[in-house]
Amino acid sequence: MRVILVAHLVALVTAQTTLDQPPGPKTWPPTSTLASTLNLAPSVLPNVLDPKAPDAQKLCPGYKAANVVSTENTITADLTLAGSACNTYGNEISELTLEVQYQDTAQLNVKIYPKFLVPSNRSLYILDDSLSPSGSIAVDCKANNSDLVFEWSNDPSFQFRVKRTNTDEAIFDTYGHKIVFEDQFLELVTNMEPDYNIYGLPEAIRGAFRLPNQYTQTFWNQYNEMNDQPIDANMHSTHPVYLETRYANGCSKSHVVYARNLHGQEWLLRPDRVIYRTIGGSFDFYFFSGPSPTEALAQQQLGVIGTPVMQPYWAFGFHQVRWGYQNWTVLQEIIDGYAAANIQLEAIWNDLDYLFQYRIFTHNNNTYPVPEGQEFLERLHANGQYWMPILDPNVYVPNPNNATDANPTYDRGKALDLYIKHGQGDDTSDYIGIQWPGFSVWPDFLQNTTQDFWTNEMKMYHEQLPFDGWWLDVNDQSSWCTGSCGTGRLEENPVHVPFKLPGEPGEINYDYPEAFDQTNATEAASASAASASQASAYPTPSTTVGTATVGFTSPTPGVRNITFPPYALNLTLAGHSLLKQAVAPYATHNDGFHITEYELHNTYGYTSGIATYKALLSVFPGKRPFWISRSTSPGSGALTGHWGGDSNSRWGNMYMTIPQALTFSVAGIPYFGVETCGFNGNADMELCTRWMQLSAFFPLYRNHNSRNTIAQEAFRWATTAESTRRVMDVRFRLLPYQYTLFYNAHKKGETVLRALAWNFPDEESLRGVDNQFMLGPSILITPVLAPLLRSSQGVFPGVPDTRWYDWYTLEEIKAARGENVTLNAPLEHIPVHVRGGSIIASQLPGNTTKTTRSNPWSVLVALDGAGEAKGDLYLDDGVSQEPTDIKQIEFSFAQSTLNIFVTGTYHDKSPLANITIAGWNSGDAQCRGVEVFAGGKSVDGSNVKITNQSGALQVTGLECVVAEAFSNDLCFKFL
Ligand SMILES: *[C@@H]1O[C@H](CO)[C@@H](O)[C@H](O)[C@H]1NC(C)=O
Ligand SMILES: *[C@@H]1O[C@H](CO)[C@@H](O)[C@H](O)[C@H]1NC(C)=O
Ligand SMILES: *[C@@H]1O[C@H](CO)[C@@H](O)[C@H](O)[C@H]1NC(C)=O
C-alpha cells in the first residue's frame, strides 16, 4: 500500500506543472478588478443571528378572519389586518385570502395570499405550476371523509390548526402566534411537542438525520467555490419539506408538512416551536397524514410533487469521473484500468476537460478531437458502456474584438434574445456574470424559444459526439462576481474566474483524511512539508477585499428592496448577501412582467432541468433521459437524480452522506449519490475503500475527484480494488431488486433508501439512527464510518420478531432488542444483512449491467419466524420511456413451498439456476427432494442438487429444469 501511495504522491508533485492551464491571467490576484467584487463586507441587516432584530410576533397585529364560506371540501375567508401595519421587514399587506382545500383523504392544503392580485404583481406571491407542481382536489374528496381537519380561531387574532380527525391531535398548530404577511417577509409559527422528531429540509450537509431541536435551516441556492460543503448551511437545492414522527405507547404516527414557496427562506427549529420565515411569496402548506412515514412520503409524491422518474437500468451501474482526464486516451486508460482490475465500470464521465475553454456544446480540438472521440464512443458503446459529459447552463459571450473567439451557440441564443436580462432600470441588455468560461449569460428557460434552442444545441452536439446523457452542473445559478460585471467589459474576455483553480500554481491540495498521519506517517510528513513550502511560495491572497457596508434602513413604504431585503437570510457566504456567487436578484426574465431572480432564483435548477429532460427526449426519442442535476426543488425528482456536491475526502463527510441521502428520500429524489472517495482533498486507501463500500448501496454510485489531488479510481490501491470487487458483487446481485424498488417508487411513491425508523416505525429507539440505513424494505447496511476500525456497530431492528441473515454467509444473526452489535468488518468487508420474510431475485454479476442481464437467475428466500417470505420483481427492457412489454413477478414462500406468479409479456431469456432458503432450519432438518411445477405441470427435478449449509438450503442445477426463468408460473415443493 505504502509503495503505491508514495508513487502517487511523487507522480502528483512532478505532474502538477503539466496540467493544462485554463484560459485567462496566470497570475494571482487577477489584474482585473473582479476580485474586489467577490466579497461584500458583512452586512448589518437584521436576521436570525441578530438579538436586536425586530420581532414581528411582538410588533405585528395579525389578522382577523371574516366572510367565512365552507363547502363540502373547501373553506375560504377574508383575512384583514387587525391593527396598524408593523412593516417590520417589508410592507404589510392588509387584505388577504384564506383558502383551505380538503384535497384527498390524507391531503389538506392551506393557502394564504394577498386578496388583490393583478397580473403584474401575481408572480411576486403565487408560485406558478410551471415552476413547481401543485396539488388539487381529488374528485370524491370531502371534508367529512378526511383524515385531517382544519380548525381556526380569531381570538386574539387569526390562527389555525390541522388535526388528525380520529385522535384530535394537532399536527400543525399556530395557536398563540400571529400570521405575518409583508411583501418581503412572511412569518408563521407552529407549536411543537417536546423533543420532537423531524427529518428533511434538504439540502444541507448535516451531522444528523434527525434534526436538532435548536437549529436553523436557510434556503437560497448558492455555491461556495472555496468550500462546497459548509455544514448546516444553504446549499444547491431547496426543499421546504419535513417528515415528523411522534411516538406514543409503543406506536408511532408520522405526517409530512410541505410549504410550497421557493423564495429565500429560513426554518428556525426551536425547542417548543418551528418558526417559518420567507422573504416573499405566500403561505401554501400541504399536510399529509401518513400515518406511517413511508405512507406520508408517498402521499406527498402522489398528491403534489410527482413520483420519481424511472431511471434506465444502466443508471445503476458504476460511474467514474475526474476533473483532470486530459484527453480521450486518458479516458481509455481509465476504462482499461477498471477492466484489468476486473471491476465493473458502466460509464465514464467527463468533467470540464473535454470542452474548448469551458464553453458548452464545444470540444477541445487538441485534446478531445471529434474523429478520435467518435472512434472512442463506438468502442465504448459496443462494450455496453456509456459516456456522460458535464453540461452547464451558461453561455460564453465572445470577445467582440476577436473574430476567432466566436461562439456559435451564443449567437444562436442571442438571435432569439433568450438570455436573462440585466434588469437595471430600462436596461434591456443581457445580464453578464462570470462562470467557468469567463463572462457568460444564462438562458431564460421560462421562454418557449429557449426549449427549442436547448434541444437544437443538444441535437447538433449529439450528431458530432454521441453522448448518453448529461450531468447538469452550476444550475443553482452561480456566477462568480457580483452583478452584471461583464457589462461593458467583453473585450477582456475570456476572463479568468476570480479565484485560483485547483491545479494552478499554488493550488495543489495536500490535505489527507483523518488518521493519515497514523496509517502513512512518512507520506503524511512529506505532504505536510510540501504544503508548507507551497504556502510560502504562494501566500494566500486576502479574500476580504471590498469595504462597502450595507446599512439597515427601514423598509420604504411602497418599495421592495430586492437587492438587500430588510430581513437578511443567514446565508453561509460572508455578508449574507443574496448577490454573492449567484446571478443577482434584480436580474429579470423576459416574460412581459419582468419577473426578477429574487422570485425565481431557487427555481432555476428545476426550469433548466425541464428543458434538459425534454431536450434529451428529443435526442433519444422514446428512451428515458439519463441525467443528474446539482440544483433541485420540489418536482425535480420526477425528472432527474441528484449528487450531493463537491464532497471532501474526509471521514466526517463520508458519514454525512447518509443523512444527506435520506433527506433526499424525503424530497422524493431517490436517485441520489455522492462524490465517492471525496472530490476535494486527497483520498487515502482506507477512506476510499470504505467509501466505495458505502456508496455501493446508494442508487447513484459515482467516484469523482478534483484535478489537484492524487488519483482515486477504485483500482489504484490493491485493497480498495479487492474490496470494490466484493461489494460490486453485492450491488450487481441486487440490481433487479433495486430496479424494482425504483419501479415501485415511480408507480406508487415508495422510498428506496430508507431510515431504519421508516421500516420499523414503532421502535422509538431508532428515531436517530443514521449510521445504518436500509435499501428498500429488505437490505440493512451497517458501514464502517471511521478510520482504523475493523468492525462496525449497529442494531437489528424488529428482533426477536424479525429475523436477520448475514448476506455473505446466510447465517442468522443473534441479537437482543436494541443491542448495539459489533460486527466484524475487515477492510475488504462491509456488513450487509437481509431481513427475514424477504424474497430477492438476483442475477450473476457480469462486467456491465448489460452482460449481467443475460446471466442466470437465483432466488434468495429469507424466512421469517413463521417460515414464510415474499417479494416482487419488475422487468422491462430497461430503457423505454413507456415500455409496452413488462413483467411483474410475485414470490411467496409458505409451508415449504415457493410460488412464483408471473404476469406480463416481457421476455427474459435467462434460466433460473439456484434457489437458496436462508433460515430453513437450524441445521438439522434435511431436504430430500424438490417437486417442480412449471405452468401447473410437474417437471422432472431429479437432477437438482440440494445441500444444507449454515442453516440455509441450497438448490442448484435448476437451469436444465427452468431454462427461461419467469416465462411461466412456477411452484417448488421442498420435501
Ligand atoms: C493525454 O494526456 C496525457 C496526460 O497529460 C499525456 O501524457 C498524453 O501524452 C496525452 N495523449 C494524447 C494522445 O494527447
Ligand atoms: C474544431 O474543429 C472543427 C472542425 O475543424 C471546427 O469546426 C471547430 O470550429 C473547431 N473548434 C474550435 C473551438 O476551434
Ligand atoms: C482570440 O480568441 C481565441 C479563442 O479564444 C484565442 O485563442 C486568441 O488568443 C484570441 N486572440 C487574441 C489576440 O486575444
mmCIF file of N, CA and C in Angstrom, residues 241-281:
data_model
loop_
_atom_site.group_PDB
_atom_site.id
_atom_site.type_symbol
_atom_site.label_atom_id
_atom_site.label_comp_id
_atom_site.label_asym_id
_atom_site.label_seq_id
_atom_site.Cartn_x
_atom_site.Cartn_y
_atom_site.Cartn_z
ATOM 1 N N VAL A 241 -39.614 20.908 3.032
ATOM 2 C CA VAL A 241 -40.496 19.806 3.410
ATOM 3 C C VAL A 241 -39.868 19.027 4.563
ATOM 4 N N TYR A 242 -40.702 18.662 5.518
ATOM 5 C CA TYR A 242 -40.191 17.782 6.575
ATOM 6 C C TYR A 242 -41.198 16.697 6.900
ATOM 7 N N LEU A 243 -40.665 15.620 7.447
ATOM 8 C CA LEU A 243 -41.451 14.498 7.957
ATOM 9 C C LEU A 243 -41.355 14.567 9.472
ATOM 10 N N GLU A 244 -42.490 14.455 10.143
ATOM 11 C CA GLU A 244 -42.437 14.409 11.614
ATOM 12 C C GLU A 244 -42.980 13.070 12.084
ATOM 13 N N THR A 245 -42.288 12.467 13.061
ATOM 14 C CA THR A 245 -42.748 11.204 13.642
ATOM 15 C C THR A 245 -42.972 11.406 15.132
ATOM 16 N N ARG A 246 -44.139 10.967 15.590
ATOM 17 C CA ARG A 246 -44.443 11.058 17.032
ATOM 18 C C ARG A 246 -44.691 9.662 17.574
ATOM 19 N N TYR A 247 -44.046 9.379 18.688
ATOM 20 C CA TYR A 247 -44.173 8.064 19.318
ATOM 21 C C TYR A 247 -45.049 8.169 20.555
ATOM 22 N N ALA A 248 -45.898 7.182 20.747
ATOM 23 C CA ALA A 248 -46.670 7.108 21.994
ATOM 24 C C ALA A 248 -47.120 5.669 22.192
ATOM 25 N N ASN A 249 -46.995 5.180 23.375
ATOM 26 C CA ASN A 249 -47.490 3.848 23.749
ATOM 27 C C ASN A 249 -47.016 2.744 22.813
ATOM 28 N N GLY A 250 -45.740 2.811 22.443
ATOM 29 C CA GLY A 250 -45.197 1.736 21.614
ATOM 30 C C GLY A 250 -45.618 1.796 20.158
ATOM 31 N N CYS A 251 -46.229 2.900 19.736
ATOM 32 C CA CYS A 251 -46.611 3.054 18.328
ATOM 33 C C CYS A 251 -46.118 4.414 17.854
ATOM 34 N N SER A 252 -46.211 4.644 16.554
ATOM 35 C CA SER A 252 -45.867 5.980 16.062
ATOM 36 C C SER A 252 -46.839 6.399 14.978
ATOM 37 N N LYS A 253 -46.905 7.703 14.786
ATOM 38 C CA LYS A 253 -47.636 8.256 13.650
ATOM 39 C C LYS A 253 -46.740 9.304 13.022
ATOM 40 N N SER A 254 -46.773 9.357 11.711
ATOM 41 C CA SER A 254 -45.949 10.338 11.004
ATOM 42 C C SER A 254 -46.798 11.148 10.054
ATOM 43 N N HIS A 255 -46.366 12.368 9.812
ATOM 44 C CA HIS A 255 -47.013 13.207 8.801
ATOM 45 C C HIS A 255 -45.948 14.024 8.100
ATOM 46 N N VAL A 256 -46.322 14.559 6.953
ATOM 47 C CA VAL A 256 -45.407 15.404 6.188
ATOM 48 C C VAL A 256 -45.993 16.802 6.101
ATOM 49 N N VAL A 257 -45.140 17.800 6.278
ATOM 50 C CA VAL A 257 -45.516 19.204 6.080
ATOM 51 C C VAL A 257 -44.662 19.745 4.940
ATOM 52 N N TYR A 258 -45.316 20.223 3.915
ATOM 53 C CA TYR A 258 -44.598 20.792 2.769
ATOM 54 C C TYR A 258 -45.092 22.222 2.552
ATOM 55 N N ALA A 259 -44.165 23.172 2.598
ATOM 56 C CA ALA A 259 -44.510 24.582 2.401
ATOM 57 C C ALA A 259 -44.091 24.971 0.989
ATOM 58 N N ARG A 260 -45.081 25.089 0.123
ATOM 59 C CA ARG A 260 -44.782 25.322 -1.303
ATOM 60 C C ARG A 260 -44.477 26.799 -1.531
ATOM 61 N N ASN A 261 -43.213 27.139 -1.404
ATOM 62 C CA ASN A 261 -42.731 28.506 -1.574
ATOM 63 C C ASN A 261 -41.240 28.381 -1.849
ATOM 64 N N LEU A 262 -40.765 28.982 -2.936
ATOM 65 C CA LEU A 262 -39.346 28.826 -3.284
ATOM 66 C C LEU A 262 -38.567 30.128 -3.160
ATOM 67 N N HIS A 263 -39.118 31.076 -2.435
ATOM 68 C CA HIS A 263 -38.326 32.264 -2.127
ATOM 69 C C HIS A 263 -37.217 31.907 -1.145
ATOM 70 N N GLY A 264 -36.249 32.807 -1.022
ATOM 71 C CA GLY A 264 -35.282 32.635 0.039
ATOM 72 C C GLY A 264 -36.036 32.496 1.347
ATOM 73 N N GLN A 265 -35.598 31.598 2.214
ATOM 74 C CA GLN A 265 -36.388 31.361 3.424
ATOM 75 C C GLN A 265 -35.547 30.729 4.530
ATOM 76 N N GLU A 266 -36.160 30.674 5.702
ATOM 77 C CA GLU A 266 -35.491 30.133 6.871
ATOM 78 C C GLU A 266 -36.461 29.333 7.709
ATOM 79 N N TRP A 267 -35.989 28.222 8.231
ATOM 80 C CA TRP A 267 -36.763 27.402 9.159
ATOM 81 C C TRP A 267 -35.995 27.393 10.475
ATOM 82 N N LEU A 268 -36.602 28.012 11.483
ATOM 83 C CA LEU A 268 -35.931 28.107 12.778
ATOM 84 C C LEU A 268 -36.520 27.039 13.693
ATOM 85 N N LEU A 269 -35.771 26.003 13.946
ATOM 86 C CA LEU A 269 -36.241 24.938 14.823
ATOM 87 C C LEU A 269 -35.860 25.319 16.251
ATOM 88 N N ARG A 270 -36.833 25.427 17.107
ATOM 89 C CA ARG A 270 -36.597 25.793 18.496
ATOM 90 C C ARG A 270 -37.278 24.747 19.363
ATOM 91 N N PRO A 271 -36.890 24.661 20.661
ATOM 92 C CA PRO A 271 -37.356 23.528 21.463
ATOM 93 C C PRO A 271 -38.871 23.337 21.484
ATOM 94 N N ASP A 272 -39.656 24.407 21.437
ATOM 95 C CA ASP A 272 -41.108 24.226 21.528
ATOM 96 C C ASP A 272 -41.844 24.716 20.295
ATOM 97 N N ARG A 273 -41.118 25.122 19.257
ATOM 98 C CA ARG A 273 -41.798 25.675 18.081
ATOM 99 C C ARG A 273 -40.910 25.594 16.851
ATOM 100 N N VAL A 274 -41.535 25.705 15.704
ATOM 101 C CA VAL A 274 -40.785 25.914 14.461
ATOM 102 C C VAL A 274 -41.267 27.228 13.882
ATOM 103 N N ILE A 275 -40.324 28.116 13.593
ATOM 104 C CA ILE A 275 -40.652 29.419 13.014
ATOM 105 C C ILE A 275 -40.271 29.364 11.534
ATOM 106 N N TYR A 276 -41.239 29.693 10.703
ATOM 107 C CA TYR A 276 -41.028 29.633 9.251
ATOM 108 C C TYR A 276 -41.052 31.059 8.718
ATOM 109 N N ARG A 277 -39.978 31.444 8.041
ATOM 110 C CA ARG A 277 -39.872 32.804 7.510
ATOM 111 C C ARG A 277 -39.462 32.760 6.042
ATOM 112 N N THR A 278 -40.092 33.558 5.229
ATOM 113 C CA THR A 278 -39.628 33.686 3.850
ATOM 114 C C THR A 278 -39.497 35.159 3.520
ATOM 115 N N ILE A 279 -38.770 35.451 2.462
ATOM 116 C CA ILE A 279 -38.629 36.860 2.058
ATOM 117 C C ILE A 279 -39.518 37.169 0.858
ATOM 118 N N GLY A 280 -40.578 36.400 0.701
ATOM 119 C CA GLY A 280 -41.535 36.695 -0.362
ATOM 120 C C GLY A 280 -42.492 35.547 -0.574
ATOM 121 N N GLY A 281 -43.357 35.699 -1.579
ATOM 122 C CA GLY A 281 -44.309 34.642 -1.907
ATOM 123 C C GLY A 281 -45.471 34.620 -0.943
#
